[in-house]
Amino acid sequence: MNALLSSLPQLAQGFSVTALLFVCAFVLGLMGGVLILIGRTFGPKWLKCVLWLYTTFFRSVPLVMVLLFYYLALPNFFDKNVVAIIAFGFFEAAYFGEILRAGMNTLQKGQREAGETLGLSKLQTFRYVLLPQVFKASKISIINQAIILFQDTSLVYVIGAADFFTIANRQGQQTGELTAHILFAGSFYLIVSILATRLLIKTTTRKPI
Amino acid sequence: MFQTLLQQSPTGQTYALFFLEAITTTILVSLLAIVFATFIAFFISSLRHAGFRLAGAFVEIFRNIPLIVQVFFCYYVLPTLFTPLLKLSNDNQIYFLGLVALTLYSSSRIASQLLSTLNSIPKGQLEACKTLKLTMSQAYRFVMLPVAFRNALPTLANEWAAVIKNSSVISTIGLFELVKSSQVFIEYTSEAFLAFGIVCAVYLAIIAALSIGVEALGRKIKIRGNL
């Protein structure tokens, strides 16, 4: 127990790295997902094919492998956190692209045509008419994927980045109380994920009139 | 480039066999995890649907803790708690405990999907079972679960693919599976392109085979109507 208290400063630093990874990966992934959505909706046929290949590829390989690949491919001067963020960005863009595409399919077909009738260009239709509705439709799936992403940030252990779990593990092995540290890390992820899911349920269910 | 595969590794076997062994390990671990996790998930989700909150707690716990934390817990913490549990060799212990962690994590994910599928089945089915004086276990075994399985098959296919991808996490405790073998291969020969190419191709092939298999299964058990 004492060892756990004494490693709190390092754990706090680890948590800051985890938070950084999560936020950057989420933003990059979501932006990439929107780009993929634009490409798949309005792009020429070859672009649609390429994006389909990209999405299928990154959804079929493990995240561990993607992390290791980017770690080996990018030159040495890249900070490990940056490597992780880039890898997560590419990986999550595929998932968010698929989520947004599924959300887009639930929209009425007339929306896009109505936008064009009003004289909006394709990009304007997308930005002012389609995209807000896509986000509203896929809000739950996006937040679910965000919670999964938060848990997946622990996988940067395989490239040695100093995220919360890696530091908990390191501290546990250094102080000899590995059990306490692993249990603490597990409870931490558990509590944060459960709170986030509860928050999601509260903000998405309609209040009875 | 492909000639490297026919060369000998420092441990004495050709690299082709090296990868083949890793592929076999991955497929075996994934298959065992899928089978066990699906069985456990069907059981747990039925319990939760019938009203036992403890089953819901189980699902929440194992679903919200990252897999790598669970793997480390099973490998480093469990043996200290249950010291005389099983005296296996270190390799077997990695395999067994890694499999346990993967099974528990996957079963909780599959159970939460099955729960939403069970919730989507009209309540009249369960009430009809009560009318026919079926016990709870009979009701679930003969009426609810077959329908849930048929309806949830696409989602189950996604979850099974996730099991195959998540089996790579067990490499963090030393299991010699596909991702780890590629890392070792790169250490020995520094042919990164070939290594990653093989790994990606194998994962794509396995998941494509899984998707085709599940689609065929879906067509075979499909019945007309909305149930």
PDB file of C-alpha atoms in Angstrom, chain A residues 56-57 59-65 68-69 72 95 144 147-148 151 154-155 157-158 165 169 173 178-179 182-183 185-187 189-190 193-194 197-198, chain B residues 60-69 72-73 76-77 80-81 105 109 158 164-166 168-169 171-172 179 182-183 186 192 196 199-200 203-204 207:
ATOM      1  CA  THR A  56     -11.095  -2.836 -44.392  1.00  0.00           C
ATOM      2  CA  PHE A  57      -7.344  -3.076 -43.836  1.00  0.00           C
ATOM      3  CA  ARG A  59     -10.314  -2.847 -39.275  1.00  0.00           C
ATOM      4  CA  SER A  60      -8.839  -6.288 -39.886  1.00  0.00           C
ATOM      5  CA  VAL A  61      -5.413  -5.951 -38.286  1.00  0.00           C
ATOM      6  CA  PRO A  62      -4.717  -5.749 -34.552  1.00  0.00           C
ATOM      7  CA  LEU A  63      -3.904  -2.398 -32.984  1.00  0.00           C
ATOM      8  CA  VAL A  64      -0.741  -3.887 -31.501  1.00  0.00           C
ATOM      9  CA  MET A  65       0.546  -4.574 -34.983  1.00  0.00           C
ATOM     10  CA  LEU A  68       4.620  -1.701 -33.834  1.00  0.00           C
ATOM     11  CA  PHE A  69       4.571  -0.982 -37.556  1.00  0.00           C
ATOM     12  CA  LEU A  72       9.487   0.737 -36.812  1.00  0.00           C
ATOM     13  CA  TYR A  95     -13.359   2.947 -37.314  1.00  0.00           C
ATOM     14  CA  ASN A 144     -18.839   4.026 -27.441  1.00  0.00           C
ATOM     15  CA  ILE A 147     -14.556   4.619 -24.524  1.00  0.00           C
ATOM     16  CA  ILE A 148     -12.978   1.696 -26.379  1.00  0.00           C
ATOM     17  CA  GLN A 151      -9.056   1.490 -23.007  1.00  0.00           C
ATOM     18  CA  SER A 154      -3.053   1.078 -22.634  1.00  0.00           C
ATOM     19  CA  LEU A 155      -1.699  -0.920 -25.568  1.00  0.00           C
ATOM     20  CA  TYR A 157       2.889  -0.672 -23.597  1.00  0.00           C
ATOM     21  CA  VAL A 158       4.186  -2.636 -26.584  1.00  0.00           C
ATOM     22  CA  PHE A 165      -0.726   1.309 -17.343  1.00  0.00           C
ATOM     23  CA  ASN A 169       3.457  -1.870 -14.343  1.00  0.00           C
ATOM     24  CA  GLN A 173       7.918  -4.222 -10.720  1.00  0.00           C
ATOM     25  CA  LEU A 178       3.021  -5.603  -8.742  1.00  0.00           C
ATOM     26  CA  THR A 179      -0.353  -6.950  -7.547  1.00  0.00           C
ATOM     27  CA  ILE A 182      -2.137  -3.811 -11.412  1.00  0.00           C
ATOM     28  CA  LEU A 183      -5.280  -3.834  -9.286  1.00  0.00           C
ATOM     29  CA  ALA A 185      -4.674   0.415 -12.700  1.00  0.00           C
ATOM     30  CA  GLY A 186      -7.560  -1.968 -13.384  1.00  0.00           C
ATOM     31  CA  SER A 187      -9.884  -0.200 -10.947  1.00  0.00           C
ATOM     32  CA  TYR A 189      -9.866   2.124 -15.957  1.00  0.00           C
ATOM     33  CA  LEU A 190     -12.993   0.424 -14.627  1.00  0.00           C
ATOM     34  CA  SER A 193     -15.138   3.738 -18.200  1.00  0.00           C
ATOM     35  CA  ILE A 194     -18.220   3.070 -16.075  1.00  0.00           C
ATOM     36  CA  THR A 197     -20.873   5.053 -19.917  1.00  0.00           C
ATOM     37  CA  ARG A 198     -23.282   6.297 -17.233  1.00  0.00           C
TER      38      ARG A 198
ATOM     39  CA  GLU B  60     -19.477  -4.533 -16.646  1.00  0.00           C
ATOM     40  CA  ILE B  61     -16.282  -5.387 -14.785  1.00  0.00           C
ATOM     41  CA  PHE B  62     -14.659  -7.472 -17.488  1.00  0.00           C
ATOM     42  CA  ARG B  63     -15.791  -5.200 -20.294  1.00  0.00           C
ATOM     43  CA  ASN B  64     -14.440  -1.947 -18.898  1.00  0.00           C
ATOM     44  CA  ILE B  65     -10.969  -3.089 -17.924  1.00  0.00           C
ATOM     45  CA  PRO B  66      -8.545  -3.085 -20.872  1.00  0.00           C
ATOM     46  CA  LEU B  67      -7.519  -6.498 -22.107  1.00  0.00           C
ATOM     47  CA  ILE B  68      -3.832  -5.913 -21.457  1.00  0.00           C
ATOM     48  CA  VAL B  69      -4.558  -5.149 -17.793  1.00  0.00           C
ATOM     49  CA  PHE B  72      -1.262  -8.993 -16.744  1.00  0.00           C
ATOM     50  CA  PHE B  73      -3.649  -9.641 -13.874  1.00  0.00           C
ATOM     51  CA  TYR B  76       1.179 -11.952 -12.587  1.00  0.00           C
ATOM     52  CA  VAL B  77      -1.493 -11.654  -9.913  1.00  0.00           C
ATOM     53  CA  THR B  80       0.372 -15.392  -6.338  1.00  0.00           C
ATOM     54  CA  LEU B  81      -3.186 -15.716  -5.078  1.00  0.00           C
ATOM     55  CA  TYR B 105     -12.770 -10.239 -21.764  1.00  0.00           C
ATOM     56  CA  ARG B 109     -18.175  -8.168 -24.813  1.00  0.00           C
ATOM     57  CA  ASN B 158     -17.696  -8.788 -35.526  1.00  0.00           C
ATOM     58  CA  ILE B 164      -8.811 -12.914 -33.288  1.00  0.00           C
ATOM     59  CA  LYS B 165      -7.336  -9.417 -33.296  1.00  0.00           C
ATOM     60  CA  ASN B 166      -7.182  -9.256 -29.505  1.00  0.00           C
ATOM     61  CA  SER B 168      -2.222 -10.413 -30.297  1.00  0.00           C
ATOM     62  CA  VAL B 169      -2.289  -8.715 -26.895  1.00  0.00           C
ATOM     63  CA  SER B 171       2.120 -11.519 -26.832  1.00  0.00           C
ATOM     64  CA  THR B 172       2.859  -8.982 -24.090  1.00  0.00           C
ATOM     65  CA  VAL B 179       2.656 -10.394 -34.057  1.00  0.00           C
ATOM     66  CA  SER B 182       7.076 -10.937 -36.742  1.00  0.00           C
ATOM     67  CA  GLN B 183       8.978  -8.904 -34.156  1.00  0.00           C
ATOM     68  CA  ILE B 186      12.643  -8.571 -37.734  1.00  0.00           C
ATOM     69  CA  ALA B 192      10.435  -5.533 -41.808  1.00  0.00           C
ATOM     70  CA  PHE B 196       4.496  -7.025 -41.720  1.00  0.00           C
ATOM     71  CA  VAL B 199       1.232 -10.693 -40.715  1.00  0.00           C
ATOM     72  CA  CYS B 200      -1.258  -8.415 -42.447  1.00  0.00           C
ATOM     73  CA  TYR B 203      -4.901 -11.589 -40.419  1.00  0.00           C
ATOM     74  CA  LEU B 204      -6.847 -10.445 -43.476  1.00  0.00           C
ATOM     75  CA  ILE B 207     -10.891 -12.638 -40.854  1.00  0.00           C
TER      76      ILE B 207
END
